[in-house]
Tab-separated table of N, CA and C in Angstrom:
chain	number	residue	atom	x	y	z
A	1	MET	N	44.686	-6.635	-27.051
A	1	MET	CA	44.010	-6.681	-25.757
A	1	MET	C	43.216	-7.978	-25.658
A	2	SER	N	43.289	-8.582	-24.498
A	2	SER	CA	42.546	-9.824	-24.315
A	2	SER	C	41.093	-9.518	-23.974
A	3	ILE	N	40.275	-10.542	-24.068
A	3	ILE	CA	38.849	-10.387	-23.774
A	3	ILE	C	38.641	-9.989	-22.317
A	4	TRP	N	39.516	-10.466	-21.422
A	4	TRP	CA	39.360	-10.149	-19.992
A	4	TRP	C	39.638	-8.682	-19.705
A	5	MET	N	40.604	-8.115	-20.433
A	5	MET	CA	40.882	-6.693	-20.259
A	5	MET	C	39.704	-5.849	-20.744
A	6	ILE	N	39.112	-6.260	-21.863
A	6	ILE	CA	37.965	-5.529	-22.398
A	6	ILE	C	36.787	-5.627	-21.437
A	7	LEU	N	36.528	-6.828	-20.914
A	7	LEU	CA	35.433	-7.005	-19.964
A	7	LEU	C	35.684	-6.210	-18.677
A	8	GLY	N	36.915	-6.203	-18.207
A	8	GLY	CA	37.253	-5.425	-17.016
A	8	GLY	C	37.069	-3.935	-17.244
A	9	LEU	N	37.460	-3.460	-18.409
A	9	LEU	CA	37.280	-2.049	-18.741
A	9	LEU	C	35.802	-1.681	-18.800
A	10	LEU	N	34.988	-2.557	-19.403
A	10	LEU	CA	33.552	-2.303	-19.454
A	10	LEU	C	32.939	-2.293	-18.050
A	11	LEU	N	33.423	-3.177	-17.196
A	11	LEU	CA	32.923	-3.213	-15.824
A	11	LEU	C	33.258	-1.919	-15.084
A	12	VAL	N	34.494	-1.471	-15.205
A	12	VAL	CA	34.917	-0.243	-14.540
A	12	VAL	C	34.138	0.955	-15.079
A	13	LEU	N	33.946	1.015	-16.391
A	13	LEU	CA	33.184	2.125	-16.971
A	13	LEU	C	31.728	2.085	-16.500
A	14	GLY	N	31.150	0.900	-16.430
A	14	GLY	CA	29.772	0.773	-15.953
A	14	GLY	C	29.632	1.213	-14.506
A	15	LEU	N	30.589	0.832	-13.675
A	15	LEU	CA	30.543	1.250	-12.271
A	15	LEU	C	30.717	2.762	-12.136
A	16	ALA	N	31.573	3.337	-12.970
A	16	ALA	CA	31.777	4.786	-12.920
A	16	ALA	C	30.502	5.523	-13.327
A	17	VAL	N	29.833	5.059	-14.366
A	17	VAL	CA	28.581	5.690	-14.796
A	17	VAL	C	27.527	5.553	-13.710
A	18	ALA	N	27.429	4.375	-13.089
A	18	ALA	CA	26.449	4.170	-12.019
A	18	ALA	C	26.732	5.088	-10.833
A	19	ALA	N	27.993	5.282	-10.495
A	19	ALA	CA	28.348	6.158	-9.381
A	19	ALA	C	27.994	7.610	-9.690
A	20	ILE	N	28.247	8.042	-10.925
A	20	ILE	CA	27.929	9.422	-11.308
A	20	ILE	C	26.419	9.649	-11.270
A	21	VAL	N	25.656	8.701	-11.803
A	21	VAL	CA	24.196	8.831	-11.789
A	21	VAL	C	23.680	8.849	-10.358
A	22	ASP	N	24.255	8.012	-9.493
A	22	ASP	CA	23.825	7.971	-8.094
A	22	ASP	C	24.145	9.283	-7.388
A	23	LEU	N	25.307	9.861	-7.654
A	23	LEU	CA	25.660	11.137	-7.037
A	23	LEU	C	24.739	12.256	-7.505
A	24	ARG	N	24.395	12.253	-8.795
A	24	ARG	CA	23.484	13.284	-9.318
A	24	ARG	C	22.118	13.141	-8.671
A	25	ASP	N	21.654	11.907	-8.503
A	25	ASP	CA	20.352	11.677	-7.881
A	25	ASP	C	20.389	12.094	-6.418
A	26	HIS	N	21.505	11.831	-5.744
A	26	HIS	CA	21.635	12.191	-4.333
A	26	HIS	C	21.601	13.708	-4.149
A	27	LYS	N	22.212	14.440	-5.077
A	27	LYS	CA	22.217	15.900	-4.987
A	27	LYS	C	20.814	16.468	-5.167
A	28	ARG	N	19.962	15.759	-5.928
A	28	ARG	CA	18.602	16.232	-6.166
A	28	ARG	C	17.637	15.795	-5.072
A	29	GLY	N	18.120	15.220	-4.010
A	29	GLY	CA	17.243	14.841	-2.910
A	29	GLY	C	17.148	13.349	-2.689
A	30	GLY	N	17.780	12.571	-3.521
A	30	GLY	CA	17.775	11.125	-3.332
A	30	GLY	C	16.431	10.505	-3.640
A	31	HIS	N	16.335	9.231	-3.325
A	31	HIS	CA	15.097	8.499	-3.562
A	31	HIS	C	14.112	8.801	-2.442
A	32	LYS	N	12.910	9.146	-2.813
A	32	LYS	CA	11.861	9.378	-1.833
A	32	LYS	C	11.074	8.079	-1.655
A	33	VAL	N	11.142	7.515	-0.470
A	33	VAL	CA	10.418	6.279	-0.196
A	33	VAL	C	9.099	6.658	0.458
A	34	PRO	N	7.973	6.301	-0.170
A	34	PRO	CA	6.694	6.670	0.422
A	34	PRO	C	6.436	5.893	1.708
A	35	LEU	N	5.824	6.554	2.678
A	35	LEU	CA	5.472	5.891	3.919
A	35	LEU	C	4.258	5.001	3.689
A	36	PRO	N	4.183	3.867	4.391
A	36	PRO	CA	3.016	3.000	4.207
A	36	PRO	C	1.754	3.664	4.759
A	37	SER	N	0.636	3.341	4.137
A	37	SER	CA	-0.624	3.916	4.598
A	37	SER	C	-1.092	3.197	5.864
A	38	ARG	N	-2.079	3.772	6.523
A	38	ARG	CA	-2.606	3.144	7.740
A	38	ARG	C	-3.233	1.799	7.410
A	39	ALA	N	-3.869	1.680	6.242
A	39	ALA	CA	-4.479	0.410	5.845
A	39	ALA	C	-3.405	-0.667	5.666
A	40	ASP	N	-2.283	-0.296	5.075
A	40	ASP	CA	-1.196	-1.252	4.902
A	40	ASP	C	-0.650	-1.701	6.257
A	41	LEU	N	-0.469	-0.747	7.176
A	41	LEU	CA	0.033	-1.093	8.501
A	41	LEU	C	-0.945	-1.998	9.238
A	42	HIS	N	-2.251	-1.717	9.099
A	42	HIS	CA	-3.264	-2.517	9.774
A	42	HIS	C	-3.284	-3.935	9.205
A	43	ALA	N	-3.214	-4.063	7.882
A	43	ALA	CA	-3.208	-5.389	7.258
A	43	ALA	C	-1.966	-6.167	7.681
A	44	ASP	N	-0.827	-5.492	7.763
A	44	ASP	CA	0.400	-6.155	8.192
A	44	ASP	C	0.280	-6.618	9.640
A	45	ALA	N	-0.346	-5.795	10.483
A	45	ALA	CA	-0.522	-6.170	11.885
A	45	ALA	C	-1.452	-7.385	11.999
A	46	LEU	N	-2.498	-7.430	11.166
A	46	LEU	CA	-3.404	-8.573	11.200
A	46	LEU	C	-2.698	-9.842	10.750
A	47	LEU	N	-1.827	-9.728	9.750
A	47	LEU	CA	-1.125	-10.903	9.241
A	47	LEU	C	-0.133	-11.451	10.261
A	48	THR	N	0.482	-10.576	11.033
A	48	THR	CA	1.532	-11.015	11.951
A	48	THR	C	1.042	-11.157	13.388
A	49	HIS	N	-0.251	-10.921	13.625
A	49	HIS	CA	-0.745	-10.908	15.000
A	49	HIS	C	-0.601	-12.258	15.696
A	50	ASN	N	-0.950	-13.337	15.022
A	50	ASN	CA	-0.946	-14.654	15.657
A	50	ASN	C	0.269	-15.492	15.272
A	51	GLN	N	1.306	-14.851	14.794
A	51	GLN	CA	2.493	-15.602	14.398
A	51	GLN	C	3.344	-15.937	15.619
A	52	PRO	N	3.986	-17.120	15.623
A	52	PRO	CA	4.866	-17.457	16.743
A	52	PRO	C	6.044	-16.494	16.811
A	53	THR	N	6.493	-16.226	18.017
A	53	THR	CA	7.536	-15.218	18.183
A	53	THR	C	8.886	-15.830	18.535
A	54	THR	N	8.916	-17.088	18.962
A	54	THR	CA	10.196	-17.710	19.288
A	54	THR	C	10.317	-19.026	18.534
A	55	VAL	N	11.502	-19.574	18.507
A	55	VAL	CA	11.726	-20.850	17.831
A	55	VAL	C	10.924	-21.952	18.513
A	56	ALA	N	10.877	-21.928	19.848
A	56	ALA	CA	10.121	-22.956	20.578
A	56	ALA	C	8.634	-22.868	20.231
A	57	GLN	N	8.093	-21.665	20.143
A	57	GLN	CA	6.690	-21.517	19.785
A	57	GLN	C	6.445	-21.927	18.336
A	58	ALA	N	7.407	-21.677	17.477
A	58	ALA	CA	7.238	-22.024	16.073
A	58	ALA	C	7.155	-23.531	15.877
A	59	PHE	N	7.861	-24.298	16.696
A	59	PHE	CA	7.877	-25.744	16.520
A	59	PHE	C	6.974	-26.473	17.501
A	60	SER	N	6.206	-25.760	18.311
A	60	SER	CA	5.245	-26.435	19.182
A	60	SER	C	3.905	-26.465	18.467
A	61	PHE	N	3.348	-27.664	18.320
A	61	PHE	CA	2.125	-27.818	17.545
A	61	PHE	C	0.906	-27.963	18.439
A	62	THR	N	1.034	-27.661	19.718
A	62	THR	CA	-0.119	-27.731	20.597
A	62	THR	C	-0.866	-26.410	20.518
A	63	PRO	N	-2.197	-26.468	20.512
A	63	PRO	CA	-2.956	-25.218	20.384
A	63	PRO	C	-2.881	-24.365	21.631
């Protein structure tokens, strides 16, 4: 067997293991993504409040 066949076999086996683990996790409810807190949302709003919204505004340097 050539090195490429061995590497291909390892790749296929790795993908199969990843798929099985993902399916098992999905059956248990999947990944729970926590919702951002109000403080996080407020800080994000403050950071993006005065940002330019269009390309023309982004490249205009007049106050």
